Coordinates of C-alpha atoms in Angstrom, one line a residue:
M1 CA -18.7 -30.8 -16.1
N2 CA -14.9 -31.2 -15.7
Y3 CA -11.3 -30.2 -13.9
R4 CA -11.5 -27.6 -17.9
R5 CA -14.3 -25.4 -17.4
L6 CA -14.0 -24.6 -13.7
T7 CA -10.7 -23.2 -14.7
R8 CA -12.0 -21.0 -17.4
F9 CA -15.1 -20.1 -15.0
I10 CA -12.2 -18.5 -12.1
L11 CA -8.6 -18.0 -14.4
P12 CA -9.5 -14.9 -15.6
L13 CA -10.8 -13.8 -11.9
A14 CA -7.7 -15.1 -10.4
V15 CA -5.1 -13.7 -12.6
T16 CA -6.6 -10.1 -12.4
A17 CA -7.1 -11.1 -8.4
I18 CA -3.4 -11.9 -8.1
V19 CA -2.5 -8.8 -11.1
V20 CA -4.4 -5.9 -8.8
E21 CA -2.8 -7.5 -4.6
L22 CA 0.5 -6.7 -6.9
G23 CA -0.6 -3.5 -8.4
Q24 CA -1.6 -2.6 -4.8
Q25 CA 1.7 -2.5 -3.7
F26 CA 2.3 0.5 -5.7
L27 CA 0.0 2.4 -4.4
S28 CA 1.5 1.7 -0.4
A29 CA 5.3 1.4 -2.2
G30 CA 4.1 5.2 -3.7
M31 CA 3.1 5.9 0.0
A32 CA 5.9 4.9 1.6
R33 CA 7.7 8.3 -0.7
V34 CA 5.2 10.9 -0.3
P35 CA 7.0 14.0 2.5
Q36 CA 5.8 12.3 6.1
A37 CA 5.1 8.4 5.0
T38 CA 5.1 6.9 7.7
Q39 CA 1.9 8.8 9.0
T40 CA -0.2 9.3 6.1
L41 CA 0.2 5.3 5.7
A42 CA -1.3 4.8 9.5
A43 CA -3.5 7.4 8.7
Y44 CA -5.3 5.6 5.4
G45 CA -5.4 2.0 6.9
L46 CA -6.9 4.3 10.1
A47 CA -9.5 5.5 6.9
W48 CA -9.8 3.1 5.1
G49 CA -10.7 0.3 7.9
L50 CA -13.4 2.8 9.1
V51 CA -14.1 3.0 4.9
L52 CA -14.3 -0.9 4.4
L53 CA -17.2 -0.6 7.5
L54 CA -19.0 1.8 7.1
T55 CA -19.0 0.6 3.4
S56 CA -19.2 -3.6 3.6
P57 CA -23.0 -4.2 3.2
V58 CA -22.5 -2.8 -0.6
G59 CA -19.2 -5.8 -0.8
Q60 CA -22.3 -8.8 -0.9
T61 CA -24.5 -7.1 -3.9
K62 CA -22.3 -8.9 -6.4
E63 CA -24.5 -12.2 -5.8
L64 CA -27.0 -10.3 -5.2
G65 CA -26.6 -10.4 -9.2
L66 CA -25.2 -13.5 -9.4
V67 CA -28.1 -15.0 -8.3
L68 CA -31.4 -13.4 -8.0
V69 CA -31.5 -11.8 -11.0
N70 CA -33.4 -14.2 -13.5
S71 CA -35.7 -12.4 -14.7
P72 CA -36.2 -8.3 -15.8
Q73 CA -38.5 -6.7 -13.3
S74 CA -36.0 -9.1 -11.2
L75 CA -33.2 -7.2 -12.5
A76 CA -34.7 -3.9 -12.1
K77 CA -35.9 -3.8 -8.6
I78 CA -32.5 -5.3 -7.2
R79 CA -30.8 -2.6 -9.3
A80 CA -32.9 0.1 -7.0
F81 CA -32.0 -2.4 -3.6
V82 CA -28.8 -1.6 -4.1
L83 CA -29.1 2.2 -5.1
L84 CA -31.1 2.6 -2.5
L85 CA -27.5 0.9 0.2
A86 CA -25.8 3.0 -1.7
L87 CA -27.1 5.6 -1.0
T88 CA -27.8 4.8 3.5
M89 CA -23.6 5.3 3.4
V90 CA -23.0 7.3 1.2
A91 CA -24.4 9.3 3.8
G92 CA -23.1 6.7 6.7
M93 CA -20.2 8.2 5.6
A94 CA -20.8 11.8 5.6
S95 CA -21.1 11.5 9.5
L96 CA -17.7 10.3 10.4
T97 CA -16.4 14.1 8.7
F98 CA -19.9 16.1 8.9
T99 CA -20.7 16.2 12.9
P100 CA -18.7 15.3 16.5
L101 CA -19.0 11.4 15.3
G102 CA -16.3 11.4 13.1
Y103 CA -14.0 12.9 15.9
L104 CA -14.9 10.9 18.7
L105 CA -14.9 7.5 17.0
I106 CA -11.8 8.9 15.2
E107 CA -9.6 10.6 17.9
R108 CA -11.3 9.5 21.3
L109 CA -12.0 6.2 20.5
H110 CA -8.8 4.5 18.9
G111 CA -6.1 7.0 21.7
I112 CA -4.3 9.0 18.4
D113 CA -3.1 12.1 18.8
A114 CA -4.7 15.3 16.2
E115 CA -3.4 15.6 14.0
L116 CA -3.6 12.5 12.9
G117 CA -6.6 12.4 12.8
A118 CA -6.7 14.8 10.8
V119 CA -5.7 13.4 8.2
V120 CA -8.6 10.3 8.4
R121 CA -11.0 13.0 8.1
V122 CA -10.2 14.7 4.7
A123 CA -9.8 11.2 3.9
L124 CA -13.2 9.7 5.1
L125 CA -14.2 13.9 3.8
W126 CA -12.6 12.2 -0.4
L127 CA -14.5 9.6 0.6
I128 CA -18.0 9.6 0.7
P129 CA -19.2 9.1 -3.0
Y130 CA -17.5 5.4 -2.8
P131 CA -20.3 3.0 -1.2
L132 CA -22.3 4.2 -4.1
L133 CA -19.4 3.0 -7.0
R134 CA -18.3 0.5 -6.1
G135 CA -21.6 -0.5 -4.9
M136 CA -22.5 -0.4 -8.4
A137 CA -18.9 -1.7 -9.6
L138 CA -19.5 -4.6 -7.3
F139 CA -23.4 -5.8 -8.5
H140 CA -23.1 -5.7 -12.3
A141 CA -19.7 -7.8 -11.8
G142 CA -22.2 -9.2 -10.7
L143 CA -24.3 -9.6 -13.8
L144 CA -21.5 -10.8 -16.2
L145 CA -19.9 -13.7 -13.1
R146 CA -23.8 -15.6 -13.9
A147 CA -23.3 -15.5 -17.7
R148 CA -19.9 -16.6 -17.5
H149 CA -18.8 -13.4 -19.1
T150 CA -15.9 -13.5 -16.1
E151 CA -13.0 -12.9 -19.0
L152 CA -15.2 -8.3 -18.2
V153 CA -15.3 -8.6 -14.8
S154 CA -11.2 -9.3 -15.6
Y155 CA -10.5 -6.7 -17.8
A156 CA -13.4 -4.2 -16.0
T157 CA -11.2 -4.8 -12.4
L158 CA -7.3 -4.4 -14.6
S159 CA -8.2 -1.3 -16.2
N160 CA -9.2 -0.2 -13.1
L161 CA -5.6 -1.3 -12.1
G162 CA -3.5 0.0 -14.9
V163 CA -5.5 3.7 -14.8
S164 CA -4.2 3.6 -10.6
I165 CA -1.1 2.9 -11.2
V166 CA -0.5 5.3 -14.0
A167 CA -2.7 7.5 -11.5
V168 CA 0.1 7.2 -8.7
L169 CA 3.4 7.7 -11.3
A170 CA 1.6 10.8 -12.9
L171 CA 0.4 12.3 -8.9
L172 CA 3.4 11.1 -6.6
H173 CA 5.8 15.0 -7.2
T174 CA 2.4 16.9 -7.9
S175 CA 2.3 20.1 -5.3
L176 CA -1.1 18.7 -5.0
I177 CA 0.5 15.3 -3.2
R178 CA 3.9 16.6 -1.9
A179 CA 1.0 19.0 0.8
Q180 CA -1.2 16.9 1.1
P181 CA 0.0 13.0 0.6
I182 CA -2.6 11.6 1.4
L183 CA -5.1 12.5 -2.0
L184 CA -3.0 9.9 -3.2
P185 CA -4.8 7.3 -2.2
V186 CA -7.8 8.1 -2.7
L187 CA -7.5 10.2 -6.2
A188 CA -5.4 6.1 -7.3
I189 CA -8.8 5.0 -6.4
Y190 CA -11.2 7.0 -8.0
A191 CA -8.8 7.0 -10.9
G192 CA -9.1 3.4 -11.0
L193 CA -12.6 2.9 -10.1
S194 CA -15.0 5.0 -12.2
L195 CA -13.3 3.4 -15.3
E196 CA -14.4 -0.4 -13.8
V197 CA -18.2 1.6 -13.3
I198 CA -18.1 2.0 -17.0
I199 CA -17.0 -1.3 -18.4
V200 CA -19.5 -3.3 -15.7
V201 CA -22.0 -1.8 -16.7
W202 CA -22.0 -1.1 -20.6
G203 CA -21.5 -5.4 -20.6
A204 CA -23.4 -6.2 -18.3
Y205 CA -26.0 -4.6 -20.9
R206 CA -24.8 -5.2 -23.4
H207 CA -24.8 -9.1 -22.2
R208 CA -28.2 -8.5 -20.3
R209 CA -30.1 -11.8 -22.8
Q210 CA -27.6 -14.4 -21.0
L211 CA -29.1 -13.2 -17.6
Y212 CA -32.0 -15.6 -17.6
R213 CA -31.2 -18.6 -19.4
D214 CA -32.3 -20.5 -15.5
G215 CA -34.8 -18.9 -14.7
E216 CA -37.2 -20.9 -15.4
R217 CA -36.2 -24.5 -15.3
T218 CA -33.4 -24.9 -12.5
P219 CA -35.2 -26.4 -9.2
D220 CA -33.5 -23.5 -7.1
A221 CA -33.3 -20.2 -9.6
G222 CA -36.2 -18.8 -7.4
P223 CA -39.3 -17.0 -8.1
A224 CA -39.2 -15.2 -11.3
T225 CA -40.8 -11.8 -9.5
L226 CA -38.8 -11.0 -7.0
S227 CA -40.4 -8.8 -4.2
F228 CA -38.0 -6.2 -1.7
G229 CA -39.1 -8.5 1.3
Y230 CA -37.3 -11.2 -1.0
I231 CA -34.2 -10.0 -1.9
T232 CA -33.9 -8.4 2.0
A233 CA -34.0 -12.0 3.7
F234 CA -31.6 -12.9 1.3
F235 CA -29.4 -9.9 1.5
W236 CA -28.9 -9.2 4.8
P237 CA -27.1 -12.2 5.8
L238 CA -24.9 -12.0 3.7
A239 CA -24.8 -7.9 4.5
L240 CA -24.7 -8.8 8.4
I241 CA -20.9 -10.7 7.6
M242 CA -19.5 -9.0 5.3
L243 CA -20.2 -6.3 8.1
I244 CA -18.8 -7.9 10.5
Q245 CA -15.8 -9.3 8.8
E246 CA -14.9 -5.8 7.7
L247 CA -15.2 -4.7 11.9
S248 CA -12.2 -7.2 12.6
R249 CA -10.0 -4.0 10.8
P250 CA -11.1 -1.4 13.0
L251 CA -10.5 -3.3 15.5
I252 CA -7.5 -4.6 15.4
N253 CA -6.3 -1.2 14.7
L254 CA -7.5 -0.1 17.8
F255 CA -5.9 -3.2 19.9
V256 CA -2.8 -2.1 17.4
A257 CA -3.5 1.8 18.6
R258 CA -2.9 1.5 21.9
G259 CA 0.5 -1.3 21.8
P260 CA 3.8 0.0 21.4
D261 CA 5.3 1.6 18.8
P262 CA 1.4 2.5 17.4
T263 CA 2.3 4.2 14.0
T264 CA 3.9 1.6 12.8
A265 CA 2.8 -1.0 13.4
L266 CA -0.6 0.9 12.2
A267 CA 1.7 1.9 9.2
A268 CA 3.2 -2.3 8.9
L269 CA -1.0 -3.2 8.6
V270 CA -1.3 -1.5 5.6
V271 CA 2.1 -3.4 3.6
V272 CA 0.7 -6.2 5.8
Y273 CA -3.1 -6.5 4.8
T274 CA -2.4 -5.1 0.6
L275 CA 0.5 -8.1 0.1
G276 CA -0.6 -11.7 2.3
R277 CA -3.4 -10.8 0.0
I278 CA -1.3 -12.0 -2.6
P279 CA -1.7 -15.3 -2.7
Y280 CA -5.3 -16.1 -1.3
G281 CA -7.5 -13.4 -2.1
W282 CA -8.5 -14.7 -5.3
L283 CA -9.3 -17.8 -4.0
N284 CA -12.4 -15.5 -2.7
E285 CA -13.7 -16.4 -6.4
I286 CA -14.4 -20.7 -5.6
R287 CA -18.4 -19.2 -4.0
S288 CA -19.0 -18.3 -8.0
L289 CA -18.4 -21.8 -8.4
A290 CA -21.4 -23.4 -6.6
S291 CA -23.6 -21.2 -7.8
A292 CA -22.2 -20.6 -12.2
F293 CA -22.5 -24.2 -12.6
R294 CA -25.6 -25.0 -10.6
E295 CA -27.6 -26.6 -13.9
E296 CA -23.9 -28.9 -14.2
V297 CA -24.4 -32.8 -12.8
D298 CA -22.4 -33.3 -10.3
S299 CA -20.7 -30.2 -10.0
L300 CA -20.2 -30.4 -6.8
H301 CA -18.1 -33.2 -6.7
Y302 CA -16.3 -31.6 -9.2
I303 CA -15.7 -28.8 -7.6
R304 CA -14.9 -29.3 -3.9
R305 CA -11.0 -30.9 -5.6
F306 CA -10.7 -27.9 -7.9
A307 CA -10.5 -26.1 -4.1
V308 CA -8.6 -28.0 -2.9
A309 CA -5.8 -27.9 -5.7
C310 CA -6.5 -24.0 -5.0
A311 CA -5.6 -23.9 -2.1
F312 CA -1.9 -25.3 -2.5
I313 CA -1.6 -23.6 -5.4
S314 CA -2.1 -20.6 -2.4
F315 CA 0.2 -22.1 0.0
G316 CA 3.1 -23.0 -2.3
M317 CA 3.3 -18.4 -2.7
M318 CA 2.8 -17.5 0.5
L319 CA 5.8 -20.1 0.7
L320 CA 8.0 -18.6 -1.8
L321 CA 7.2 -15.0 -1.0
F322 CA 6.8 -15.1 2.3
W323 CA 8.9 -18.0 3.6
S324 CA 12.7 -16.4 1.5
P325 CA 14.7 -13.8 1.3
L326 CA 12.3 -12.7 -1.4
R327 CA 10.3 -11.4 0.9
N328 CA 13.0 -8.9 1.9
V329 CA 13.5 -8.1 -1.2
I330 CA 9.7 -7.8 -1.6
L331 CA 9.9 -4.9 1.7
E332 CA 12.7 -3.4 1.0
R333 CA 13.6 -3.0 -2.0
L334 CA 10.1 -3.7 -4.5
I335 CA 8.0 -1.3 -1.3
G336 CA 10.6 0.5 -0.3
L337 CA 9.7 0.4 3.5
E338 CA 12.6 2.1 5.4
P339 CA 13.9 -1.1 7.8
A340 CA 12.1 -1.5 11.9
L341 CA 9.1 -1.4 9.4
A342 CA 9.6 -4.2 6.9
S343 CA 11.0 -5.9 9.9
A344 CA 7.7 -4.8 12.0
A345 CA 6.2 -6.5 8.9
R346 CA 7.4 -10.0 7.9
A347 CA 5.8 -12.2 10.6
P348 CA 3.5 -11.1 10.5
L349 CA 3.5 -12.2 6.5
M350 CA 4.7 -15.1 7.3
I351 CA 1.6 -15.6 9.6
F352 CA -0.5 -15.7 6.2
S353 CA 0.9 -18.8 5.0
L354 CA -2.1 -20.4 6.7
F355 CA -5.2 -18.2 4.7
S356 CA -4.7 -20.1 1.6
F357 CA -6.2 -23.0 3.6
I358 CA -8.3 -21.6 6.0
V359 CA -10.0 -18.9 2.7
T360 CA -10.2 -22.3 0.4
G361 CA -13.0 -23.7 2.8
R362 CA -14.9 -20.8 3.5
A363 CA -15.5 -20.5 0.4
Y364 CA -16.0 -23.6 -0.4
Y365 CA -18.6 -23.5 2.3
H366 CA -20.3 -20.3 0.8
G367 CA -20.6 -21.1 -2.5
L368 CA -22.7 -23.9 -0.9
G369 CA -25.2 -21.2 1.1
L370 CA -25.6 -19.4 -2.0
R371 CA -26.3 -21.9 -4.2
T372 CA -29.2 -23.3 -2.1
R373 CA -30.3 -19.6 -1.1
R374 CA -29.4 -20.6 2.5
T375 CA -28.2 -17.5 3.4
R376 CA -29.6 -17.4 7.4
A377 CA -27.3 -20.0 8.5
M378 CA -24.6 -18.1 6.7
A379 CA -24.8 -16.2 9.6
P380 CA -23.5 -17.0 12.7
S381 CA -20.1 -17.7 11.3
A382 CA -19.8 -13.5 11.4
P383 CA -20.8 -12.8 15.4
A384 CA -18.5 -15.7 15.3
R385 CA -15.9 -14.7 14.4
I386 CA -15.6 -11.4 15.7
L387 CA -15.6 -12.7 19.0
A388 CA -12.9 -14.9 18.0
I389 CA -10.5 -12.1 17.3
L390 CA -11.8 -10.2 20.5
A391 CA -10.6 -13.1 22.2
A392 CA -7.2 -13.2 21.1
L393 CA -6.7 -9.1 20.9
L394 CA -7.5 -9.1 24.7
V395 CA -5.0 -12.9 25.1
L396 CA -2.4 -12.9 22.8
P397 CA -0.6 -9.3 24.3
L398 CA -0.3 -11.1 28.1
A399 CA 2.4 -13.2 25.6
G400 CA 4.2 -10.1 24.2
V401 CA 2.3 -11.0 20.7
Y402 CA 1.9 -6.6 19.6
G403 CA 2.0 -4.3 16.5
A404 CA 1.0 -6.3 13.2
T405 CA 2.1 -9.9 14.3
L406 CA -0.5 -8.8 16.9
G407 CA -2.8 -8.4 14.3
I408 CA -2.9 -10.3 12.3
A409 CA -2.5 -14.3 14.8
A410 CA -6.1 -12.8 16.3
L411 CA -7.3 -12.5 12.1
T412 CA -6.2 -15.4 10.8
L413 CA -7.9 -17.3 14.7
G414 CA -11.3 -14.7 13.6
F415 CA -10.5 -16.9 9.8
L416 CA -10.9 -20.0 11.4
V417 CA -12.9 -20.0 13.5
E418 CA -15.4 -18.7 10.9
T419 CA -14.7 -21.8 8.7
L420 CA -15.8 -23.8 11.2
V421 CA -19.6 -22.4 12.5
V422 CA -20.0 -22.1 7.9
R423 CA -19.4 -25.5 7.6
Q424 CA -21.5 -26.4 10.3
G425 CA -24.4 -23.6 9.2
V426 CA -24.1 -24.7 6.0
K427 CA -23.0 -29.1 5.8
G428 CA -27.3 -29.6 6.5
G429 CA -27.6 -28.3 2.4
I430 CA -24.6 -29.8 0.8
E431 CA -26.6 -33.6 -0.3
R432 CA -29.1 -31.1 -1.5
G433 CA -27.2 -29.2 -4.2

């Protein structure tokens, strides 16, 4: 075991994550240049937050492919499980469009006007099939990670990005987008995601024999034949964590929407969420290391040191992008925000610097929980996160903190509490790892 092998595994994923986050700025920049730009950004922020919440369980299907698949029988059962889960999420998405629940959740709960709510519902209508495509992409990406073909996962993700950028450029000045600007991000998402699904499904099929290399000789590989009960027991804590994690953004949107100048604040949050992830989003890939190198001797020793180095690299990127004059160049010249909107995004981006260390710790301990299959021990971190965010959203306005700054400050506190709780939950299995 050595650091070179860890670097070779994570480098394609890290570079891809950074490039993807950079590419996401094309989406924000595109929306900043359509008619009713601020309204479009705000509506997309609300709609996408709800989509992430409702489809959050499929966000953990990658772990199913990475950790549980160790035989052709287990592969078939887990794929069926993922399909059933994704179709359930599709039904949930449809309920927001075709039932009164959508009105209650969007206009009434968020306190927004009917015009903005109508745009949000248009986005939700078009995004109904999204959970199925995303579930298939993530599950097969997990299979490729298990086979250690991270380069194919990177190719698929970069292809997604490239097609999305082309779609933004091709659609930006069309009559369809001028009539309904909210369709720009929706169509760009579908264009890229469809190609990603094709690539990872093909890659997983091509390298399917490498999925089972440790199924019989690794002590913690689990049973060769999985029952749906076993899959559910492993999966539900991960789904709960992801569900409550994704609840963070709609909860923050709810409080920000009821504060001063809500449309500008919501639009700023959309920009900050995507831009702020550039330096730290790739750190989440650290969670895959412990499972991918489970059969290596003394692997956790190397992974811990490797993770610390990654945290400092990310923090350096944060300082360069968000604590220097480059920040204003990115916001006003590259993304093309109006001065007022750029001003609302500056302080939240600076707060994001803390995420480098917090996310690294969370990813490392998540990786330990996945490696030892102690997912139930990770579950309490989710409610702890949402309670911390809620407390911050209630208390910080008393100190005069509002808008996007309130949202990101609350999210930071939530991440910190979540990391501390997940560490406490899984540290009992560290020595066994």
